[in-house]
Coordinates of C-alpha atoms in Angstrom, one line a residue:
X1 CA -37.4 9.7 68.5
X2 CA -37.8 7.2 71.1
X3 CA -34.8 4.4 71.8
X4 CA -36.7 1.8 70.8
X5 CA -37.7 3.6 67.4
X6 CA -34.1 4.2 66.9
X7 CA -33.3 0.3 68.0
X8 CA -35.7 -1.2 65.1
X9 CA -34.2 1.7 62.9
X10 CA -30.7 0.3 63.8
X11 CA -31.6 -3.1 62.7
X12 CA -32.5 -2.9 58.9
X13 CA -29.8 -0.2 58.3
X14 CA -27.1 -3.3 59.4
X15 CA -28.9 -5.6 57.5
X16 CA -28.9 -3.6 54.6
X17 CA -25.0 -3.0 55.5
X18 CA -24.1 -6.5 55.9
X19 CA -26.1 -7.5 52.8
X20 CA -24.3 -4.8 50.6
X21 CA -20.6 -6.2 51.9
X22 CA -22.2 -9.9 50.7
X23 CA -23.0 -8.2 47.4
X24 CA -19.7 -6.9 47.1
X25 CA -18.0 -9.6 48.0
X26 CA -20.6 -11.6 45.8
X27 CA -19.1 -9.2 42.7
X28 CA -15.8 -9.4 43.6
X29 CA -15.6 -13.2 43.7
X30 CA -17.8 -13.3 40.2
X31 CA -15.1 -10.7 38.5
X32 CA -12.4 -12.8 39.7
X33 CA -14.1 -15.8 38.3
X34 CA -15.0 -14.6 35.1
X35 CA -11.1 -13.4 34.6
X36 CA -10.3 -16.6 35.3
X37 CA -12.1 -18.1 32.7
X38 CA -11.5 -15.8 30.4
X39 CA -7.6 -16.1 30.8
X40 CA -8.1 -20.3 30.2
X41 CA -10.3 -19.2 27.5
X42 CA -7.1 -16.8 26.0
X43 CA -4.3 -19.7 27.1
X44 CA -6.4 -22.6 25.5
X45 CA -7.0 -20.1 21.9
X46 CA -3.1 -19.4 21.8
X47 CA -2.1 -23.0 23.0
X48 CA -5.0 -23.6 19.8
X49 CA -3.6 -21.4 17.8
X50 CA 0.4 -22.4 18.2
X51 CA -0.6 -26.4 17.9
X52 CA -3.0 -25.3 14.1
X53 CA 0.3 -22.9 13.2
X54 CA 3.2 -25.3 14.1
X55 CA 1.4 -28.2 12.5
X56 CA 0.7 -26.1 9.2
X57 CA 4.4 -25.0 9.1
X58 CA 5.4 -28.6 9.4
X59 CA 3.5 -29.8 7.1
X60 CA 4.2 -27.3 4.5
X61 CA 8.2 -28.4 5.4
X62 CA 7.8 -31.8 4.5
X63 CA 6.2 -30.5 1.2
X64 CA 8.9 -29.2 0.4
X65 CA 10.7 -32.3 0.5
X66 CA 9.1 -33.5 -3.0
X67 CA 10.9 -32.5 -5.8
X68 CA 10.1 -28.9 -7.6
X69 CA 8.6 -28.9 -11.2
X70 CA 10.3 -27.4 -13.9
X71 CA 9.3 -24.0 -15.6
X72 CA 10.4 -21.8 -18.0
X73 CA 10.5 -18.2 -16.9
X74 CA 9.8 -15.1 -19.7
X75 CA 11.9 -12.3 -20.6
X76 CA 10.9 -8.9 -18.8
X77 CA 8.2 -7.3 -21.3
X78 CA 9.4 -3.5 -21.7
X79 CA 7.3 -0.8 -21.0
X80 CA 5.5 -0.4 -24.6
X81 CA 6.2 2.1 -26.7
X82 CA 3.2 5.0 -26.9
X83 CA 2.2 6.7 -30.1
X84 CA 3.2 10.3 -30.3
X85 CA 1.5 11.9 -27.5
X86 CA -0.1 15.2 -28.4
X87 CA 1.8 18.1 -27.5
X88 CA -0.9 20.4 -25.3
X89 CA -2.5 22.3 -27.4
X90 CA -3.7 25.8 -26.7
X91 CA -7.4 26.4 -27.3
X92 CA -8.2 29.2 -29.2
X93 CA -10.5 31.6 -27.6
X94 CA -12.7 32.1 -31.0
X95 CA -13.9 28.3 -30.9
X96 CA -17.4 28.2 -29.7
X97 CA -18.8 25.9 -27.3
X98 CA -19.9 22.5 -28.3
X99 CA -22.3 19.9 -26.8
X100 CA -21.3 16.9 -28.7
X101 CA -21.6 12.9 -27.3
X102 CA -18.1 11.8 -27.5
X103 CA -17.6 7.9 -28.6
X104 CA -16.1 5.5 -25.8
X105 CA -16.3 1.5 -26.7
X106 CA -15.4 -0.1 -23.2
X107 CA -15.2 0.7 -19.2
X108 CA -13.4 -0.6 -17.1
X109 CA -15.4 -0.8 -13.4
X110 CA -13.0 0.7 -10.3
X111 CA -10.9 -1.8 -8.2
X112 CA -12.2 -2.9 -5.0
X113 CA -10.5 -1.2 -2.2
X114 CA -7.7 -3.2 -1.1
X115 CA -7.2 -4.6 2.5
X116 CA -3.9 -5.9 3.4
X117 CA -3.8 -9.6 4.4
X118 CA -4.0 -11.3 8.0
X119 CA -1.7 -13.6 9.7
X120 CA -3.0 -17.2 9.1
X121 CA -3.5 -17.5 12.5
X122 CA -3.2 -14.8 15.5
X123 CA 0.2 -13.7 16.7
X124 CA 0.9 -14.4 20.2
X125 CA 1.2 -11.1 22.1
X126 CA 5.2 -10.5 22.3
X127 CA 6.2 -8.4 24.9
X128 CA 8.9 -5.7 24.9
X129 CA 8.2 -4.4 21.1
X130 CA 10.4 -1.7 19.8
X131 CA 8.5 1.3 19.0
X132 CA 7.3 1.3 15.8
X133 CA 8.4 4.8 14.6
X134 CA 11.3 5.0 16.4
X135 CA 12.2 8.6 14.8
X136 CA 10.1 10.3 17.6
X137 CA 12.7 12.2 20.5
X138 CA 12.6 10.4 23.7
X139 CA 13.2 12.1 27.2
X140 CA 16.8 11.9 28.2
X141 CA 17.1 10.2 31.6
X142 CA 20.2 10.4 34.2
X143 CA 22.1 7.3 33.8
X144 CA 21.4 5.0 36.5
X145 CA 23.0 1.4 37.3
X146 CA 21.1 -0.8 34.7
X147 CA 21.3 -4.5 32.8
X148 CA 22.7 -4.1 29.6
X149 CA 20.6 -3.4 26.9
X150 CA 19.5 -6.0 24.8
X151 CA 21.1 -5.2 21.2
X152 CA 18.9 -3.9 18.4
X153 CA 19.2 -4.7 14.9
X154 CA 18.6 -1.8 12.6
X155 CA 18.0 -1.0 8.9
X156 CA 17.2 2.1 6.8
X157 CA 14.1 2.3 4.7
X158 CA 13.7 4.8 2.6
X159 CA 15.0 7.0 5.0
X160 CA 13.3 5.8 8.1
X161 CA 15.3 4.4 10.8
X162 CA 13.7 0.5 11.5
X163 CA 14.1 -1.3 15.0
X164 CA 14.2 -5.0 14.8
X165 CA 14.2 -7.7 17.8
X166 CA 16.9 -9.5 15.7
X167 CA 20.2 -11.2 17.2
X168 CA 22.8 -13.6 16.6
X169 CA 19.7 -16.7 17.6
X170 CA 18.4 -15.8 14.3
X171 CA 21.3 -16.8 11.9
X172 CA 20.9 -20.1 10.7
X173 CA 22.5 -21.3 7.6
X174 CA 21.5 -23.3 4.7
X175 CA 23.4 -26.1 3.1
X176 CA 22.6 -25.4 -0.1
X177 CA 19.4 -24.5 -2.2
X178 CA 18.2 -28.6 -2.4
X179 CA 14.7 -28.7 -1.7
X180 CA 15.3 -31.0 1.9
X181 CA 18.5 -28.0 2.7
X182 CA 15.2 -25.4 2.4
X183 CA 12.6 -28.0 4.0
X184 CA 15.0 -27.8 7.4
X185 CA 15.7 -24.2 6.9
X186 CA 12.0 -23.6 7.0
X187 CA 11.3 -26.2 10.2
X188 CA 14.5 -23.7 11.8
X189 CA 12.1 -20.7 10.6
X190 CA 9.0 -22.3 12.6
X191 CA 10.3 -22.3 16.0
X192 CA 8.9 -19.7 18.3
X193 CA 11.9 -17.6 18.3
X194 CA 11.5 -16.0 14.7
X195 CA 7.4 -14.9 15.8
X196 CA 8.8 -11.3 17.5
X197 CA 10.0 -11.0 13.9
X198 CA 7.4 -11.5 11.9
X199 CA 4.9 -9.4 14.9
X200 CA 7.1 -6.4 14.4
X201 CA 7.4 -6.1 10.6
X202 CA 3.1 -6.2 10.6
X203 CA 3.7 -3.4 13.0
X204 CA 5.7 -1.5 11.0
X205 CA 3.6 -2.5 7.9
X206 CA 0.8 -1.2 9.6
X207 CA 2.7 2.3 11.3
X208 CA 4.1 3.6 8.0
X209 CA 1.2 2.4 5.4
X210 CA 2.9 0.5 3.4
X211 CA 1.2 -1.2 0.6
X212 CA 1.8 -5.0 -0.5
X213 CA 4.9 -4.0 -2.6
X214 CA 6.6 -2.0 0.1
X215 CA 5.7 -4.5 2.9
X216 CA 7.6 -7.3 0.3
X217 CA 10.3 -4.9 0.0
X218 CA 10.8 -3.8 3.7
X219 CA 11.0 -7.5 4.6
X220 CA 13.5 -7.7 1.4
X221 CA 15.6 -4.9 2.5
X222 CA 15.6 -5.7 6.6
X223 CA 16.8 -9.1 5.8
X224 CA 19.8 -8.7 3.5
X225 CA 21.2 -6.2 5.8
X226 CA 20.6 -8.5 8.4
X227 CA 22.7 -11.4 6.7
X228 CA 25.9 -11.6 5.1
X229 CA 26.4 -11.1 1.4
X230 CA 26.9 -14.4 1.2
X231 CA 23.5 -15.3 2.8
X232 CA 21.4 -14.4 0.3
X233 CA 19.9 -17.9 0.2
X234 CA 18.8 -17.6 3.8
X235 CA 17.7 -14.0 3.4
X236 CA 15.6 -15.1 0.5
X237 CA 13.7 -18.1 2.7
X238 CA 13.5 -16.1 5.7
X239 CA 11.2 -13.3 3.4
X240 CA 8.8 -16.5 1.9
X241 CA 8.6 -17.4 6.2
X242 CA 7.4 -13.8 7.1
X243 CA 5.4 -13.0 4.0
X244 CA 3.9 -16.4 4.2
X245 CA 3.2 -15.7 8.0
X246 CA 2.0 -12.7 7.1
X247 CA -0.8 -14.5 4.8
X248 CA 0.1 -13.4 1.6
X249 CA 0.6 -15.1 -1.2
X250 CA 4.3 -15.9 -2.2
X251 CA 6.2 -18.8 -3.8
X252 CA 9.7 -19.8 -3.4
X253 CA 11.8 -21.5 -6.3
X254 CA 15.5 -21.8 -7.1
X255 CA 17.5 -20.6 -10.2
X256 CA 20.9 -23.2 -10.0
X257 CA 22.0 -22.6 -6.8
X258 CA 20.1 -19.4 -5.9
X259 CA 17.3 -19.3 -4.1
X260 CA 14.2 -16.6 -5.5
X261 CA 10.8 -15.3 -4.7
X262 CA 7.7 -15.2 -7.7
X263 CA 5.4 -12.8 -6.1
X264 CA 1.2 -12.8 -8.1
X265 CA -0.5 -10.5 -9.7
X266 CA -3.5 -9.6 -11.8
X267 CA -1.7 -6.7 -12.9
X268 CA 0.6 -7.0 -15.5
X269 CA 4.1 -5.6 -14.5
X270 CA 7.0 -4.4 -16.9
X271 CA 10.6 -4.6 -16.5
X272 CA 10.1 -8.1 -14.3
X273 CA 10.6 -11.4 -15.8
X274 CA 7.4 -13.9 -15.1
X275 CA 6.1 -17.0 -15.3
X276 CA 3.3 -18.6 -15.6
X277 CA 1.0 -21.2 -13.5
X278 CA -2.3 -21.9 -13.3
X279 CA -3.1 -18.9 -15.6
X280 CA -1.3 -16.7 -13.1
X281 CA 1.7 -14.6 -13.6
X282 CA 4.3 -14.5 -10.9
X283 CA 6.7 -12.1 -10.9
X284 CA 10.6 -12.4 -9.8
X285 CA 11.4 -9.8 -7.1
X286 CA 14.3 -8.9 -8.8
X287 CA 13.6 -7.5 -11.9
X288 CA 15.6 -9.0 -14.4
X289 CA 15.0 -9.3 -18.1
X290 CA 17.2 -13.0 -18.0
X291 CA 15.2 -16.2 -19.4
X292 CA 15.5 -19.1 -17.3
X293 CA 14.7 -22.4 -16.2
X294 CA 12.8 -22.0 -12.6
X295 CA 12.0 -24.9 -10.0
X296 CA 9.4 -23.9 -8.3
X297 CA 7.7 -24.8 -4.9
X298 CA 4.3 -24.1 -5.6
X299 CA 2.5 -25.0 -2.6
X300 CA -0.4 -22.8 -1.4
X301 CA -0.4 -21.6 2.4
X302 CA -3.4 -21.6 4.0
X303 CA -5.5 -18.4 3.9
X304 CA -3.1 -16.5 1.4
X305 CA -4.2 -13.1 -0.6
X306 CA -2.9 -12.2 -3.7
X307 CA -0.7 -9.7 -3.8
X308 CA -1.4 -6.1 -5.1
X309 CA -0.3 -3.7 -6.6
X310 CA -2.8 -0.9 -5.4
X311 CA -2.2 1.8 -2.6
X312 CA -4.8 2.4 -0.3
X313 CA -3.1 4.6 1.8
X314 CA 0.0 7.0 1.1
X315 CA 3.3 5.5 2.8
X316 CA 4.9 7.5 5.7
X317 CA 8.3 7.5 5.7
X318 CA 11.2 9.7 7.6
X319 CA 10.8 13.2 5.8
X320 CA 13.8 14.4 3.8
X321 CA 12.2 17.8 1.9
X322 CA 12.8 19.3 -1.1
X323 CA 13.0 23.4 -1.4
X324 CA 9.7 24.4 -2.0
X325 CA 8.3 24.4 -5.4
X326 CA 6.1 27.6 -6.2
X327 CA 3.5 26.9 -8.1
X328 CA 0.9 29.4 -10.0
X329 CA -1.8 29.0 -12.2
X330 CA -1.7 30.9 -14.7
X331 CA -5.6 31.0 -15.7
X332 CA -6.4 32.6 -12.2
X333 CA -3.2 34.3 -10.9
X334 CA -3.8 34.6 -7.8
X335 CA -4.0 31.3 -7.2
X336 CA -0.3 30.1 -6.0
X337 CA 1.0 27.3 -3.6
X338 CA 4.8 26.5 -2.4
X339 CA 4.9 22.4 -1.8
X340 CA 7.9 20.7 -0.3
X341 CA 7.9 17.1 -1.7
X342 CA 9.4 14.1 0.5
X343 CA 12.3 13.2 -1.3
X344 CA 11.9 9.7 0.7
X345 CA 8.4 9.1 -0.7
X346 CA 10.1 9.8 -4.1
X347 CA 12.6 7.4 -3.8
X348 CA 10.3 4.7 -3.4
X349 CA 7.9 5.8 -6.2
X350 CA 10.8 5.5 -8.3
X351 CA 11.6 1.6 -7.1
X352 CA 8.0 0.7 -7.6
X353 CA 7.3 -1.4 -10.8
X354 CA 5.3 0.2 -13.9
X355 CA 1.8 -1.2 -14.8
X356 CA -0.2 -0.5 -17.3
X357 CA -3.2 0.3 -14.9
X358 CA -3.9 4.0 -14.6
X359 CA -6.6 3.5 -11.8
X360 CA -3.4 2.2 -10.0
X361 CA -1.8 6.4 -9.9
X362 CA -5.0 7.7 -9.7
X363 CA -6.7 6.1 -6.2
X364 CA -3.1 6.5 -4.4
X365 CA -4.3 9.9 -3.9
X366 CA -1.4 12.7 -2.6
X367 CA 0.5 12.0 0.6
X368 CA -1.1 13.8 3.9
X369 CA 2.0 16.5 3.8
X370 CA 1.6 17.6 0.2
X371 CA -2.3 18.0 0.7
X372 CA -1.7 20.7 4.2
X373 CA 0.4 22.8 2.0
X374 CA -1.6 22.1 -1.5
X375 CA -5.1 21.8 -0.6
X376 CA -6.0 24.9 1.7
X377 CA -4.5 27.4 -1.7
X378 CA -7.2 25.6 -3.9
X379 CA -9.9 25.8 -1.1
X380 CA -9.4 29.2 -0.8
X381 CA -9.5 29.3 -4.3
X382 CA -12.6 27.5 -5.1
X383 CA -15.0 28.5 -1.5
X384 CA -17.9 29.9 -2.4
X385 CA -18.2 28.0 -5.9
X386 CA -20.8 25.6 -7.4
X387 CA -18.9 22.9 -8.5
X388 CA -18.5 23.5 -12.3
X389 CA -17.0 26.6 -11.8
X390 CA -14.4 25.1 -9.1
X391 CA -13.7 22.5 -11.6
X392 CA -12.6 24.8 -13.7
X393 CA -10.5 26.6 -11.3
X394 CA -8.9 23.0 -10.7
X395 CA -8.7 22.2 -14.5
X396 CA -6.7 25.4 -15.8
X397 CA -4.5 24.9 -12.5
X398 CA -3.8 21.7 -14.0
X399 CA -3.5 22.9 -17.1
X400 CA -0.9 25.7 -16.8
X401 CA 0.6 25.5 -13.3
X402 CA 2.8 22.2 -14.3
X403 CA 5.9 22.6 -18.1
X404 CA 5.1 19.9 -20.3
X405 CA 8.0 17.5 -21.2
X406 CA 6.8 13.9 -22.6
X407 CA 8.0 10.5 -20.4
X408 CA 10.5 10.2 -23.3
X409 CA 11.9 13.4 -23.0
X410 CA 12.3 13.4 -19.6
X411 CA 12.5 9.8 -18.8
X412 CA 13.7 7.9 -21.6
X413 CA 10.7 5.3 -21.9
X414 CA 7.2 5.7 -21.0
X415 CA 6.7 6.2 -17.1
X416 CA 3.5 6.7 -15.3
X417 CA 3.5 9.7 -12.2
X418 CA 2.0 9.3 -9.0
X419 CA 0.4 12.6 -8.0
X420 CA 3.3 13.4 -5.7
X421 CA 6.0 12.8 -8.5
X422 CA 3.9 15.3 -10.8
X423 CA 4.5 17.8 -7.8
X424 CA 8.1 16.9 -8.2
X425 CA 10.0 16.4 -11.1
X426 CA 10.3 19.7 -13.2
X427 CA 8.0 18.2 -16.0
X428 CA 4.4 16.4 -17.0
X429 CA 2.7 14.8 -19.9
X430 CA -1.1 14.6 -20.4
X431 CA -1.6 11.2 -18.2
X432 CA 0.2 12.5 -14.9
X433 CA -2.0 15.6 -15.4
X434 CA -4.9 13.7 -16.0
X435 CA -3.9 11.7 -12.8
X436 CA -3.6 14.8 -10.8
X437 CA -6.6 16.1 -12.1
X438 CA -8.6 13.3 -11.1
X439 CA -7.4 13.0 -7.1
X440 CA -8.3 16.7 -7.1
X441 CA -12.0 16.5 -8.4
X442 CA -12.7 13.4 -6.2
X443 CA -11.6 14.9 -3.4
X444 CA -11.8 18.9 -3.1
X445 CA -15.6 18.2 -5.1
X446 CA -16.3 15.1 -4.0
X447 CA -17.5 14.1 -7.4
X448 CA -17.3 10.7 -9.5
X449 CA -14.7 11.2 -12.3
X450 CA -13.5 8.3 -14.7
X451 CA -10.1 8.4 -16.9
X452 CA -10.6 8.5 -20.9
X453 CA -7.6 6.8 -22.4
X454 CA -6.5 6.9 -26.3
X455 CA -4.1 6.3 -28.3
X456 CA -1.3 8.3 -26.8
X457 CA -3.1 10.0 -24.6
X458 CA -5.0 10.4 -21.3
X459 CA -8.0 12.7 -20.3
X460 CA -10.7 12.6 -17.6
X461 CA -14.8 13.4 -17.1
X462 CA -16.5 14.6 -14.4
X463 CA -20.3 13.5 -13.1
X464 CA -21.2 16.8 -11.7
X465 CA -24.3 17.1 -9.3
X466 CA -26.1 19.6 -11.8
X467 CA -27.1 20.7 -15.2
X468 CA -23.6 21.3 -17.8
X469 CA -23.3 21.5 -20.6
X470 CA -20.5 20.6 -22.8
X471 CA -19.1 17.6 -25.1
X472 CA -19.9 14.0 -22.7
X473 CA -20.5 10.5 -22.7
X474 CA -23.4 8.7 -21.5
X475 CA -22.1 6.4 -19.2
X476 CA -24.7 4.0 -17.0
X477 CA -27.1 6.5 -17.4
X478 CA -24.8 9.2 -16.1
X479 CA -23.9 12.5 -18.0
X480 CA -20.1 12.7 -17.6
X481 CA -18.6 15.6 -19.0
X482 CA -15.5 15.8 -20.4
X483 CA -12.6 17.7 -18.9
X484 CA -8.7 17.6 -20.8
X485 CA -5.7 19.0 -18.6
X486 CA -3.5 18.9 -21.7
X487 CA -6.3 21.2 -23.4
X488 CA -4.8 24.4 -22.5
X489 CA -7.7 27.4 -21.2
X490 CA -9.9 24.9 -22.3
X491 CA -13.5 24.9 -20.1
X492 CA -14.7 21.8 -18.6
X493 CA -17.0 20.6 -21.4
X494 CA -14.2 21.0 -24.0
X495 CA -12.7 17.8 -25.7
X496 CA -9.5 18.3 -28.0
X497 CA -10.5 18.3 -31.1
X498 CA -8.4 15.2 -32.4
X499 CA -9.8 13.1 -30.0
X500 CA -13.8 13.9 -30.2
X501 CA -14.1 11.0 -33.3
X502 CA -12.2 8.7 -31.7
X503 CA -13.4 6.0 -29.1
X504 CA -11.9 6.6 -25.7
X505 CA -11.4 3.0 -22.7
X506 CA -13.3 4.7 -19.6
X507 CA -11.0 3.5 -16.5
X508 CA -13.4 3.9 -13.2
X509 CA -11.7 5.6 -10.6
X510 CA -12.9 5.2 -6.9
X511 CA -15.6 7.6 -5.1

């Protein structure tokens, strides 16, 4: 090549040189630009979002200030009474199968899942969060010349060791429980200051699962440790600021001098006196049985959700094991599994308030610990299967696996088991089983399965994906059959006898 082939070469290779620095250049000036404008964008949202939150809040203050109408709360109901549950009966080997329609006369459609509620408005992010689960080891470092640390506040909760960003800026102190002494508590409660707070209990709502009842109650529980035992006032109006915050639906009101939270619900709850507003029942976080007159603030926050009593997902909590409980069914032998049960878990099962929804124990499913040493036994168990004849390995587990006690026997009054509690306490009635039952089908099989409640007792069906035969109900077109835990070595397909005349409540469960 010639040197004036490789000059005119030269020429286009340091155009296309000086063109590609332009470009980048170009790129680099339009990323910067668009950052820019998206950080206004960000600071003019938040600046948006503080002026929509602050003016809200001070608002909802100078509500307040207006005087609180007068209710009369009701005594606690107790948990009713149940007939005589059945004790299990063994099925005697000589009965002969049956195919009989068994009577029902209502259903009762499954829940919607629940979704825990938003902030009304964004949280600012706040730097320099504790960890969430602050349980986990952390590297040891050589000590090294350092400012002090900023002091931690911290609570136990059910077992779990809980980081706050709280300090001495956060006491404030009410003059009394008048309705302007809360009004300026709650302007205190609005500053900027107290928004860490509230951003770190959603985190920890959010880290360990807790459903609406355990979030109220890990707000309850962080701020009584955090005041005095004479502050109960301002521990009480700092839980309305956060829940409220929090967008849920809470209402404050004031029993003489003490200040008190009335939490909603569809559900009806026993052992917790109520009152009623608007066709609503609110429920005093402590449960008391006392009858009283109540002045309530009953002011609706924007964007609230009503409270739930539902558990979409099992709490984590610290674990604190039991020994391991052997369990063996005694239909097919070889099927055996040891389970550890978190004592922790238990604890709060036992705090959590009795309903007279059974779809409530049913969806909470088992916690993620119990299912790694329960469910790979029964998959063993069942592999290979269609899936009537792993239901049936999963009924007569049921069945004969668990001793029977009724709630009054072991209890003293009627009391509903979470599937974990069944795996824990040394006895079951018919409902618990019926509970467990039900989390198994759904999801081992995958299949739909309903509750059948009677007088005294609780049994399930099963929509299986293929031809069975046995005693059902025809339920929106669907053949469910019906399968009894309590009904010892009895088949799917095989209703207790007392029962198959009388008309069952079908409670949907979820898929």
């Amino acid at each position: 090549m010639n040197k004036s082939s490789i000059k005119h070469l030269f020429v286009p290779v340091c155009l296309i040189c000086n063109i590609s620095v332009i470009q980048a250049q170009s790129f680099d000036e339009y990323k910067k630009r668009v950052q820019s404008e998206f950080n206004q964008y960000k600071s003019d949202k938040e600046h948006e979002f503080k002026e929509y939150r602050d003016r809200i809040n001070a608002e909802f203050a100078e509500y307040m200030r207006q005087a609180w109408p007068e209710y009369k709360s009701k005594p606690a109901e107790p948990v009713p009474d149940s007939p005589e549950p059945p004790k299990p009966v063994i099925k005697d080997p000589d009965t002969p199968p049956s195919n009989d329609p068994i009577p029902f006369d209502e259903v009762k459609p499954a829940p919607k899942p629940v979704k825990p509620p938003q902030p009304v408005v964004p949280l600012p992010k706040i730097d320099n969060l504790v960890p969430p689960i602050p349980n986990i080891p952390k590297p040891v470092e050589p000590a090294r010349p350092t400012k002090p640390a900023k002091p931690i506040f911290t609570f136990t909760f059910y077992g779990q060791r809980c980081e706050m960003p709280l300090e001495s800026i956060h006491w404030f102190t009410l003059k009394n429980a008048t309705e302007n002494a809360v009004a300026d508590g709650w302007i205190v409660l609005s500053s900027d200051r107290y928004l860490p707070i509230v951003a770190q209990c959603l985190e920890y709502r959010d880290k360990l699962h807790l459903p609406d009842w355990g979030y109220v109650r890990f707000v309850e529980q962080m701020t009584t440790a955090f005041f005095s035992a004479s502050q109960l006032n301002e521990a009480r109006l700092m839980q309305m600021y956060i829940l409220t915050q929090s967008g849920y639906k809470v209402r404050i009101a004031r029993v003489g001098n003490k200040l008190v939270l009335l939490l909603p619900s569809k559900d009806k709850i026993y052992q917790y006196s109520y009152l009623n507003i608007g066709g609503t029942n609110y429920y005093l976080v402590e449960s008391s049985s006392v009858q009283a007159t109540i002045n309530v603030f009953n002011r609706e926050f924007p964007k609230e959700q009503d409270f739930s009593l539902r558990i979409a997902e099992q709490p984590l909590f610290a674990a604190d094991l039991t020994v391991p409980r052997h369990l063996q069914s005694k239909h097919d032998k070889e099927l055996t599994a040891d389970v550890a049960i978190n004592k922790s878990l238990i604890a709060f099962y036992n705090d959590y308030p009795l309903s007279n929804n059974w779809d409530i124990y049913a969806n909470a499913s088992l916690s993620e610990p119990v299912k790694k040493q329960l469910y790979p036994a029964l998959r063993s168990s069942i592999a290979g299967k269609n899936n009537p004849t792993a239901a049936n390995i999963l009924l007569h587990f049921v069945q004969t696996a668990f001793e029977y006690a009724t709630d009054d026997e072991q209890f003293g009054c009627e009391r509903p088991l979470f599937a974990d509690e069944t795996l824990y306490y040394p006895y079951s009635d018919c409902e618990d089983r019926a509970i467990l039952f039900s989390v198994l089908v759904r999801e081992l099989l995958g299949l739909d399965v309903v509750l059948l409640h009677y007088p005294g007792h609780l049994a399930t069906a099963v929509c299986f994906d293929t031809e069975v035969s046995g005693d059902y109900m025809m339920i929106g077109g669907k053949r469910y059959i019906v399968c009894d835990p309590t009904y010892i070595n009895a088949d799917i397909g095989q209703a207790m006898p007392q029962f198959k005349q009388t008309a069952a409540t079908v409670i949907k469960t979820r898929q």
